[in-house]
Tab-separated table of C-alpha atoms in Angstrom:
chain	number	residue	atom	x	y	z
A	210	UNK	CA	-180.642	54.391	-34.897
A	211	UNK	CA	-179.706	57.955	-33.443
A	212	UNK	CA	-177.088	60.155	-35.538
A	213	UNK	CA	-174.758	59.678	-32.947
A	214	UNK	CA	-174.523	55.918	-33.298
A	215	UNK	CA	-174.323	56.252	-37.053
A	216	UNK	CA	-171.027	58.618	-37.001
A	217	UNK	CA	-169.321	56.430	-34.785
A	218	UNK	CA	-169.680	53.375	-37.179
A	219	UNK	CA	-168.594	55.259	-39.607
A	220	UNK	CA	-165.723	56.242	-37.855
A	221	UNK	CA	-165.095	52.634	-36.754
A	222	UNK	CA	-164.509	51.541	-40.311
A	223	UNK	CA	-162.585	54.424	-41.452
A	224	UNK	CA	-160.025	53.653	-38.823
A	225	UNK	CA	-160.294	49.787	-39.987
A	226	UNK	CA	-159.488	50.745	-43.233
A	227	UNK	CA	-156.460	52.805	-42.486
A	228	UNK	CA	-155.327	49.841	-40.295
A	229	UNK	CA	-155.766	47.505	-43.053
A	230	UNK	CA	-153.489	49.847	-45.471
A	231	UNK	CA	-150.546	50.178	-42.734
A	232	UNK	CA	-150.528	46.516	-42.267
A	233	UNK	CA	-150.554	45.792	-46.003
A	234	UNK	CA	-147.675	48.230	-46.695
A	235	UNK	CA	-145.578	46.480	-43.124
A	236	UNK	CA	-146.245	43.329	-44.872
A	237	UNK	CA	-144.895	44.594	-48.117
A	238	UNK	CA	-142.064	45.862	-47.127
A	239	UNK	CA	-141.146	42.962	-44.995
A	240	UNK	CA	-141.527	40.906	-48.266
A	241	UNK	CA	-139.361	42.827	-49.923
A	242	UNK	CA	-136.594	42.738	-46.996
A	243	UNK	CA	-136.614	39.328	-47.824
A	244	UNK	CA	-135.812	39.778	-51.098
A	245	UNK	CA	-133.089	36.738	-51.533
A	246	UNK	CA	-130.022	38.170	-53.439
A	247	UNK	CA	-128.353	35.954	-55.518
A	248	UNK	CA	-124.929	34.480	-54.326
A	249	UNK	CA	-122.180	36.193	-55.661
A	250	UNK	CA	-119.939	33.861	-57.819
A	251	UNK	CA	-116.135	33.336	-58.397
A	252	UNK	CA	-114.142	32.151	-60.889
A	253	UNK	CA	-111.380	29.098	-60.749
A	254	UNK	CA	-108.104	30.272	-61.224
A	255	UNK	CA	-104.516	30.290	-60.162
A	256	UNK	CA	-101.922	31.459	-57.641
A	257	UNK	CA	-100.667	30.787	-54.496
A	258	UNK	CA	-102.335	28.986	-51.592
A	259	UNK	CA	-101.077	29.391	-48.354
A	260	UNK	CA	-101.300	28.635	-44.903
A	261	UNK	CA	-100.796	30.488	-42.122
A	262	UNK	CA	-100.750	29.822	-38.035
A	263	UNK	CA	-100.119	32.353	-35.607
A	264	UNK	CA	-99.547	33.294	-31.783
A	265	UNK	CA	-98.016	36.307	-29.684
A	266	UNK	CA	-94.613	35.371	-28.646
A	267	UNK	CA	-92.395	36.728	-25.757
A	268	UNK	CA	-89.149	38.345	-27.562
A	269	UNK	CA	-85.350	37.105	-25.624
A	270	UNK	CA	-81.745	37.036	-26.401
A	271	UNK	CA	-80.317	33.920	-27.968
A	272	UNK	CA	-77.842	33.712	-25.390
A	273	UNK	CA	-77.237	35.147	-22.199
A	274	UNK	CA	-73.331	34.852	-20.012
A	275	UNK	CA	-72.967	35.119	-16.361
A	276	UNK	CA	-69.675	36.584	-16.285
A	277	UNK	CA	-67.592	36.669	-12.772
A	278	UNK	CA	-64.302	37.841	-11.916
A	279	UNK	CA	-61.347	35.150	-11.897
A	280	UNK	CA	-60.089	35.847	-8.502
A	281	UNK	CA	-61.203	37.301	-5.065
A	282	UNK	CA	-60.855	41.000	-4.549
A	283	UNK	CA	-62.053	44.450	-3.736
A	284	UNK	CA	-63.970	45.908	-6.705
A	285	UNK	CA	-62.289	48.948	-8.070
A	286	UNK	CA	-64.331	50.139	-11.069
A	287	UNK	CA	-67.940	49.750	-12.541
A	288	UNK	CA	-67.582	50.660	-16.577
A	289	UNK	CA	-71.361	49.670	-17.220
A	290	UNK	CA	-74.825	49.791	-16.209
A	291	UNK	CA	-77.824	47.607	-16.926
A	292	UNK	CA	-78.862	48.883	-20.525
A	293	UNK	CA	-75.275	49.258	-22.158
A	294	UNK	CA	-74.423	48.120	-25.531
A	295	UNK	CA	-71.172	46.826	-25.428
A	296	UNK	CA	-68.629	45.461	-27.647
A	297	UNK	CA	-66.334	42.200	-27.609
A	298	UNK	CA	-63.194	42.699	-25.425
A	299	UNK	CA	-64.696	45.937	-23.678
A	300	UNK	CA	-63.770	46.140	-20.187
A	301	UNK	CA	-66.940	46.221	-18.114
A	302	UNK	CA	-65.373	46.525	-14.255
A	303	UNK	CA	-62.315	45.397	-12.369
A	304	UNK	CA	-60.614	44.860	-9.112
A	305	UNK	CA	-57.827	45.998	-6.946
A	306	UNK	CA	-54.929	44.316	-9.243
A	307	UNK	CA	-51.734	45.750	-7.067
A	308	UNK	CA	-51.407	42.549	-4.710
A	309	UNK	CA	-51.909	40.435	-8.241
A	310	UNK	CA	-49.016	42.849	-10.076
A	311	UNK	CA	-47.312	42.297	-7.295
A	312	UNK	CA	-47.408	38.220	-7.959
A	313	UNK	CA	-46.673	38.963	-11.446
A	314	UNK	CA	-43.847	40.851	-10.187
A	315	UNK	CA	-42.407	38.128	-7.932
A	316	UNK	CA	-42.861	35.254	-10.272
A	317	UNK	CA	-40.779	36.414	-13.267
A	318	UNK	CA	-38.163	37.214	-10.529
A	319	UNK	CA	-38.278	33.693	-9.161
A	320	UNK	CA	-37.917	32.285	-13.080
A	321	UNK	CA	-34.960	34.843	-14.172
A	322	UNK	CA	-33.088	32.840	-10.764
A	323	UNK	CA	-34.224	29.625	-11.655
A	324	UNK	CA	-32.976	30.189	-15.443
A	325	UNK	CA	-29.461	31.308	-14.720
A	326	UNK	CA	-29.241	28.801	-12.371
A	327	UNK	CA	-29.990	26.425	-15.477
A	328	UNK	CA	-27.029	27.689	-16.989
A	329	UNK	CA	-24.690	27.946	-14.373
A	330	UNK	CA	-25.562	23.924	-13.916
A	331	UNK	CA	-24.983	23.242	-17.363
A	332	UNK	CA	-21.544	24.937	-17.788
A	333	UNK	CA	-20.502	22.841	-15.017
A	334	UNK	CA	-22.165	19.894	-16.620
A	335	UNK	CA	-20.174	20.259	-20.011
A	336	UNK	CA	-16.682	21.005	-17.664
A	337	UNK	CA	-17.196	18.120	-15.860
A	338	UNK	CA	-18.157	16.130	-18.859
A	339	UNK	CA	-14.645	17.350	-20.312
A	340	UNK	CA	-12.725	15.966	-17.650
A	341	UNK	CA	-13.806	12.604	-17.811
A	342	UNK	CA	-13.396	12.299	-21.679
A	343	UNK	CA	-9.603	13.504	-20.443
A	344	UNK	CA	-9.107	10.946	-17.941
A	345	UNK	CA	-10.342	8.325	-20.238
A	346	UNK	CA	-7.132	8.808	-22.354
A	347	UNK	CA	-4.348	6.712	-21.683
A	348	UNK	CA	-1.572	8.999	-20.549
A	349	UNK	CA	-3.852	11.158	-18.549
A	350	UNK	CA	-4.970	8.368	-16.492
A	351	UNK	CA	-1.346	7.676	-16.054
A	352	UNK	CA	-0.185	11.171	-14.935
A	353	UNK	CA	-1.999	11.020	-11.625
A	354	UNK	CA	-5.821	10.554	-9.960
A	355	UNK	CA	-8.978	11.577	-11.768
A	356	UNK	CA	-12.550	12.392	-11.264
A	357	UNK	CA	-14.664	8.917	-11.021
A	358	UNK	CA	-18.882	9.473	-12.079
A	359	UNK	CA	-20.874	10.563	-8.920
A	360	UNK	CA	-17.725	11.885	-7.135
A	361	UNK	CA	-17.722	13.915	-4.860
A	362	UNK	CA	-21.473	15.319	-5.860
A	363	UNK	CA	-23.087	11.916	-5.827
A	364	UNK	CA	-26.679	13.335	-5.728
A	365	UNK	CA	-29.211	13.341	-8.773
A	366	UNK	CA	-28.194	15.183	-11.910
A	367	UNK	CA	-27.355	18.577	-11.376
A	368	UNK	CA	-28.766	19.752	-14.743
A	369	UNK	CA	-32.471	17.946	-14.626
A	370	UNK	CA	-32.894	19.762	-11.169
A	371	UNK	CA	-32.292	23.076	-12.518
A	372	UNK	CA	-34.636	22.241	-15.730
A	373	UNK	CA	-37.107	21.211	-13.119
A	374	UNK	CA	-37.130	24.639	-11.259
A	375	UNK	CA	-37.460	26.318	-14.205
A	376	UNK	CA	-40.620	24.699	-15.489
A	377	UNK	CA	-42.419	25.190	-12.036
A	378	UNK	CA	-41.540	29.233	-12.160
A	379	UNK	CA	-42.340	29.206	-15.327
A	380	UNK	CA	-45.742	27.880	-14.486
A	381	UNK	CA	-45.836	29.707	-11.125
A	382	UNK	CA	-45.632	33.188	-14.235
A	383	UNK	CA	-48.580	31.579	-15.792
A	384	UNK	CA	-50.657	31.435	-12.952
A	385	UNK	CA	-49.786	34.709	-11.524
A	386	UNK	CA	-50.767	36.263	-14.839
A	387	UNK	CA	-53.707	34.447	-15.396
A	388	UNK	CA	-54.859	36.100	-11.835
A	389	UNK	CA	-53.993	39.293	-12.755
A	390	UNK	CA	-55.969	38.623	-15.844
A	391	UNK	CA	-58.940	37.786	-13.416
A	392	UNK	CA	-58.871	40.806	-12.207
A	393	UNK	CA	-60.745	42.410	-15.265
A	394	UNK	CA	-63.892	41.950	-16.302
A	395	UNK	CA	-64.087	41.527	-20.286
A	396	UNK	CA	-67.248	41.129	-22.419
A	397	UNK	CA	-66.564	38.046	-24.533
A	398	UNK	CA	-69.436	38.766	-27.052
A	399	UNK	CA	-71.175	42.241	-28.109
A	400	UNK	CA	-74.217	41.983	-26.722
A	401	UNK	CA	-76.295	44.169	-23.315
A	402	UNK	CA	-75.852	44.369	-20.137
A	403	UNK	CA	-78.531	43.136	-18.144
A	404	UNK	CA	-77.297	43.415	-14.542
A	405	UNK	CA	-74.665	44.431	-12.589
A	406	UNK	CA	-74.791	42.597	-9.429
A	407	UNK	CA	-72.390	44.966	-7.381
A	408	UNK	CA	-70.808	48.288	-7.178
A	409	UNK	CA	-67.130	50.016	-6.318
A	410	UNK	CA	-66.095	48.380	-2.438
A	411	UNK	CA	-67.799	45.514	-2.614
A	412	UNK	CA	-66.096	42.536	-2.113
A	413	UNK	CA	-66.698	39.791	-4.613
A	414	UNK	CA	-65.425	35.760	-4.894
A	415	UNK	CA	-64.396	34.433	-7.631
A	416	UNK	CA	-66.471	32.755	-9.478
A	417	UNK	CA	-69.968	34.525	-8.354
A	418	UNK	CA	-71.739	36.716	-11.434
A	419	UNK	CA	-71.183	40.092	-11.350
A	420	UNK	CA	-72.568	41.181	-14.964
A	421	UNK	CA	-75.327	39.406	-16.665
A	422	UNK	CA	-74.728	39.912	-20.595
A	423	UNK	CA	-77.451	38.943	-23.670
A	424	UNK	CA	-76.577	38.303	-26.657
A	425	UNK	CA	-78.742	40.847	-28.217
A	426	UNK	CA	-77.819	40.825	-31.669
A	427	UNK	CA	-78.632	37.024	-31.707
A	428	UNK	CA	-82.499	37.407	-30.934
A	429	UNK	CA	-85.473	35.272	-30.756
A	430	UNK	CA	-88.543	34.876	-29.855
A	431	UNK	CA	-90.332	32.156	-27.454
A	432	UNK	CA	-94.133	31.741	-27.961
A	433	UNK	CA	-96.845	29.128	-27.624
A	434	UNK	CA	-98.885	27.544	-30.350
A	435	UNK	CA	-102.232	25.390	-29.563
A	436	UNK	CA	-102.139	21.523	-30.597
A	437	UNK	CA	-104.335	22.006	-33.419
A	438	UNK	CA	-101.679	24.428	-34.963
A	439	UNK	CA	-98.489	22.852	-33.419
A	440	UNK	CA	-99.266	19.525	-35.554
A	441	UNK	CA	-98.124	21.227	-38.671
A	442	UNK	CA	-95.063	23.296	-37.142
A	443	UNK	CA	-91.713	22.162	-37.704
A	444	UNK	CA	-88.375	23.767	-38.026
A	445	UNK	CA	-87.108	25.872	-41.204
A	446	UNK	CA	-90.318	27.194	-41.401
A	447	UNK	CA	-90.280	31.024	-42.331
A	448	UNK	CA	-92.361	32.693	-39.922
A	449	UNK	CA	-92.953	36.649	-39.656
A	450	UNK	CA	-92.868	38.523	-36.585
A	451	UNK	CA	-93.989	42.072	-35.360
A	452	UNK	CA	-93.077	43.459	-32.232
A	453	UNK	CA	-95.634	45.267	-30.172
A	454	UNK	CA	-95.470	49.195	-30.701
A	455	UNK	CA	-93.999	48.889	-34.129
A	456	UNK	CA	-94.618	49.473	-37.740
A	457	UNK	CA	-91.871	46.893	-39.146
A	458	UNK	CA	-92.010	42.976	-39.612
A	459	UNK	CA	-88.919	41.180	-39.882
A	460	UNK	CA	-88.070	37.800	-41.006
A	461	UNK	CA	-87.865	34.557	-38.465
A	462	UNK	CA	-87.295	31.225	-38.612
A	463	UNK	CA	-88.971	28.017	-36.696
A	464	UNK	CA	-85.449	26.796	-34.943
A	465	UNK	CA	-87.542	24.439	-32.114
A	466	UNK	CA	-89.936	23.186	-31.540
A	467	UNK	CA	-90.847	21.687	-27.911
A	468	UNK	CA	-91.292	17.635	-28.234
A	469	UNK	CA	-93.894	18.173	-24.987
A	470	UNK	CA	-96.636	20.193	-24.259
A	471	UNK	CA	-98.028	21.890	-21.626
A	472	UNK	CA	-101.690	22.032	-20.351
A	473	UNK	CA	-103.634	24.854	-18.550
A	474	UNK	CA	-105.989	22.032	-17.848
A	475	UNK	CA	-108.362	23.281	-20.537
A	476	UNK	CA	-105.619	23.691	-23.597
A	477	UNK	CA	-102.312	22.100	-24.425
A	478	UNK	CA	-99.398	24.344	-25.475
A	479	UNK	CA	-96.568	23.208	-27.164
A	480	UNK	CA	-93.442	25.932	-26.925
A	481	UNK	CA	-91.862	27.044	-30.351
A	482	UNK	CA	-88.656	28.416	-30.176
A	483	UNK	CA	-88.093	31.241	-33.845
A	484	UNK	CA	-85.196	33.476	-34.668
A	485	UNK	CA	-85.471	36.643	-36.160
A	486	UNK	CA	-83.275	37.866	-39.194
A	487	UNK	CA	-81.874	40.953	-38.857
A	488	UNK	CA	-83.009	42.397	-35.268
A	489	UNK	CA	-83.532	45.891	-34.893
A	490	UNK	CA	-81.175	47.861	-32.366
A	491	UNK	CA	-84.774	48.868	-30.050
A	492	UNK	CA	-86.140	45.669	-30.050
A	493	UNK	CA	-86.434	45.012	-26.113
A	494	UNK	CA	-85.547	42.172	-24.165
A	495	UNK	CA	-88.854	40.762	-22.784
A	496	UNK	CA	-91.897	42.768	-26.004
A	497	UNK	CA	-94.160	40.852	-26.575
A	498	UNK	CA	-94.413	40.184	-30.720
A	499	UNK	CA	-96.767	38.648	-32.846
A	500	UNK	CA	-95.744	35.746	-34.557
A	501	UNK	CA	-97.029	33.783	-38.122
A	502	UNK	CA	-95.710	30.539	-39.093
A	503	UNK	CA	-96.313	29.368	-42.873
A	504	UNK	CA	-96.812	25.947	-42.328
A	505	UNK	CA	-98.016	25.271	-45.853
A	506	UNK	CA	-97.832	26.665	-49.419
A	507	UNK	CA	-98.505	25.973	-52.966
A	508	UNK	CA	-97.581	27.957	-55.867
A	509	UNK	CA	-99.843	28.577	-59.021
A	510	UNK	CA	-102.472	26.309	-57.679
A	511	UNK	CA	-105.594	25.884	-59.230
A	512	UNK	CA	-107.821	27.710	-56.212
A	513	UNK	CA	-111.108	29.254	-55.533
A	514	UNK	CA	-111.738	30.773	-52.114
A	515	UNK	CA	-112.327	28.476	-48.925
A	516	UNK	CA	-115.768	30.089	-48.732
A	517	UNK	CA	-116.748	28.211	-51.661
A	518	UNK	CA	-116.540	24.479	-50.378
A	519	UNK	CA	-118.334	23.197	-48.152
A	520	UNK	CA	-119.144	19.772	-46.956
A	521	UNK	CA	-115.514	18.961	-46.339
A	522	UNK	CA	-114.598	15.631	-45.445
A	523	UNK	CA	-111.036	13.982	-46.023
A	524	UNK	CA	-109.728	15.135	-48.841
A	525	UNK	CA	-112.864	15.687	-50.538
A	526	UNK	CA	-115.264	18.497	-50.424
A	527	UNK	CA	-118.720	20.038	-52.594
A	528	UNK	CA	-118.820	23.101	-54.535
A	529	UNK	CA	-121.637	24.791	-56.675
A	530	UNK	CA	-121.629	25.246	-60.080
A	531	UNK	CA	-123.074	28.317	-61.654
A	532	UNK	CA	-123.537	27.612	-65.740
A	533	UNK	CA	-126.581	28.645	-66.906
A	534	UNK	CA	-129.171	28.003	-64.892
A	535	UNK	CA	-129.654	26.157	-61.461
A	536	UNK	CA	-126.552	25.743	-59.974
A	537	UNK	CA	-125.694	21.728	-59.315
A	538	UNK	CA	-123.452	20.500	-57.121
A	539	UNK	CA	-120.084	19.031	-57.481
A	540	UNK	CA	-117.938	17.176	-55.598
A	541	UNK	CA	-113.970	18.610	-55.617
A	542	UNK	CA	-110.833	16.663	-54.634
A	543	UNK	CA	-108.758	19.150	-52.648
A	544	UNK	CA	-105.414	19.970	-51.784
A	545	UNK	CA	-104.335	22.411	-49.271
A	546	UNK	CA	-106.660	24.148	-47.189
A	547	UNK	CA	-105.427	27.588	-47.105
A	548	UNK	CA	-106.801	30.623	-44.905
A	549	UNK	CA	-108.233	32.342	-48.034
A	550	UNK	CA	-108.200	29.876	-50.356
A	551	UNK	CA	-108.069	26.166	-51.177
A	552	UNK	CA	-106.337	24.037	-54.012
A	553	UNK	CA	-108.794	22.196	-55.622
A	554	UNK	CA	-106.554	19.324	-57.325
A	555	UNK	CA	-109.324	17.328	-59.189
A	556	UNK	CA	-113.526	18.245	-60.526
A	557	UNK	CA	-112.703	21.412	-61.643
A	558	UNK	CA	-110.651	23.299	-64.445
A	559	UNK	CA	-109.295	27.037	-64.802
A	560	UNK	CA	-112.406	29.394	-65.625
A	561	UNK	CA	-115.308	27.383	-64.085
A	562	UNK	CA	-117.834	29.544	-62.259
A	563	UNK	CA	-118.675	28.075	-58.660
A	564	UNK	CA	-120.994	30.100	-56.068
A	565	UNK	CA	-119.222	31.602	-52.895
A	566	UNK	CA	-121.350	31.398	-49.689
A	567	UNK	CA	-121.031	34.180	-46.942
């Protein structure tokens, strides 16, 4: 064998050898990569268990008005704008009011006639009346002709007519004021204007909205829970809600909940109607929030975290036990099912030791 052919065998199995060392240490530190770390374990205890569903609602007012002038007219004045706060009884536009003055005007002339007409009828009533107790007498009927009942004015009762005029100009002021009335546009709650559906000139009928006002310091939120989490939603729940873009939560309230869903052909949605407590003034017709329901709790429950039950079925489920050695399985009668943790209500006691998976 030439020298040649010797080095390169020797070479051969140095680089074997180095092969067989990189391998071995790969190997080893897969091995120990696979190290299995012990579950951690947690201890029984007690607090509060609760249970949590939650959505992103669309925020509203609780009530919006179409409000519309009382009368036809001429529009004379705009007070408002879509955005304005406004306050009960604030005057948010009006119309040309002279030809309705003008009524006004008429009408209490019309009842001042009618009214002393009234009197005029009644003096007459209690002179007439006079004369006929007089002629009644004796010597009076003696003395010469009298008076008889219905003569000469042998109409209807002079008095009841004149009553009768009154009343209808009396009425005739009540209508004539109640147009005039018409004529302004009043906000009947505090609330925002939405939208103003006209401008000075135009000319509106009554009846037809001209300002669209929300109750804004009334508001709630509508938003859309899945079946699976509608099930356990009913009203007086407390719910928490946070509008988009802001730090703050504020309380709410389940006040609906819609007895029909709706289906997007792959999901059914059942609508959920919440209030919220205490609105902020720059919470906005129309953010979007997001909304938690507590649909279950349990105070000073004896818990341990969901993570550590598994095989659930009913109201049953398995936990491990960690005493000592080998940890053995044991079968746990639970309660509510919390997002963090679940009240175990039977198999365990305060202070036991059970293994929480990942």
């Amino acid at each position: 064998m030439s020298r040649k052919t010797g080095r390169n065998g020797r070479r051969i199995g140095a680089l074997l050898v180095v092969a067989g060392a990189v391998a071995a240490g790969i190997i080893l530190a897969v091995q120990r990569n696979h190290t299995v770390t012990p579950a951690p374990t947690v201890v029984a205890d007690r607090g509060e268990v609760t249970r949590v569903v939650a959505t992103t609602g669309t925020v509203e007012p609780a009530a919006t008005l179409g409000l519309a002038f009382g009368v036809n007219g001429t529009v004379a004045s705009v007070s408002v704008r879509p955005g304005n706060r406004v306050t009960k009884g604030q005057a948010l536009a009006a119309l040309d009011g002279a030809g309705a003055a003008d009524d006004v005007t008429d009408a209490e002339a019309a009842l001042s006639e009618a009214q002393s007409r009234l009197t005029e009828a009644r003096s007459v009533s209690v002179s007439t009346t006079a004369s006929a107790t007089a002629c009644a007498r004796p010597k009076a009927a003696a003395a010469g002709p009298c008076a008889t009942r219905g003569y000469p004015d042998t109409g209807g009762d002079p008095v009841l007519t004149a009553e009768q005029q009154v009343h209808r100009a009396a009425h005739r002021v009540e209508e004539a004021e109640e147009a005039l009335k018409g004529t302004t546009l009043k906000a009947p709650i505090a609330g925002t204007v939405l939208a103003v559906e006209g401008s000075v000139g135009d000319h509106v009928q009554r009846g037809s909205t001209f300002v669209s006002l929300a109750d804004t310091y009334a508001m709630r939120v509508r938003a859309a829970f899945p079946e699976a989490d509608a099930v356990a939603l009913e009203t007086g729940q407390s719910a928490t809600i946070t509008p988009a873009g802001s730090d703050g939560t504020y309380a709410g309230e389940v006040v609906q909940v819609d007895p029909v869903g709706t289906s997007d052909g792959t999901l059914v949605r059942y609508g959920v109607l919440l209030s919220v407590a205490h609105p902020p003034s720059d919470l906005l017709v129309g953010q979007s929030a997001q909304v938690e329901v507590r649909t279950g709790q349990v105070d000073s429950a004896l818990r341990v975290p969901s993570t550590a039950v598994h095989d659930v079925s009913g109201d049953s489920g398995t936990v491990l036990m960690r005493s000592g050695g080998k940890p053995v399985e044991r079968t746990v009668t639970l309660g509510l099912r919390g997002d963090e943790y679940t009240e175990i209500t039977g198999g365990l006691i305060e202070g036991d030791q059970v293994v929480r998976f990942r």
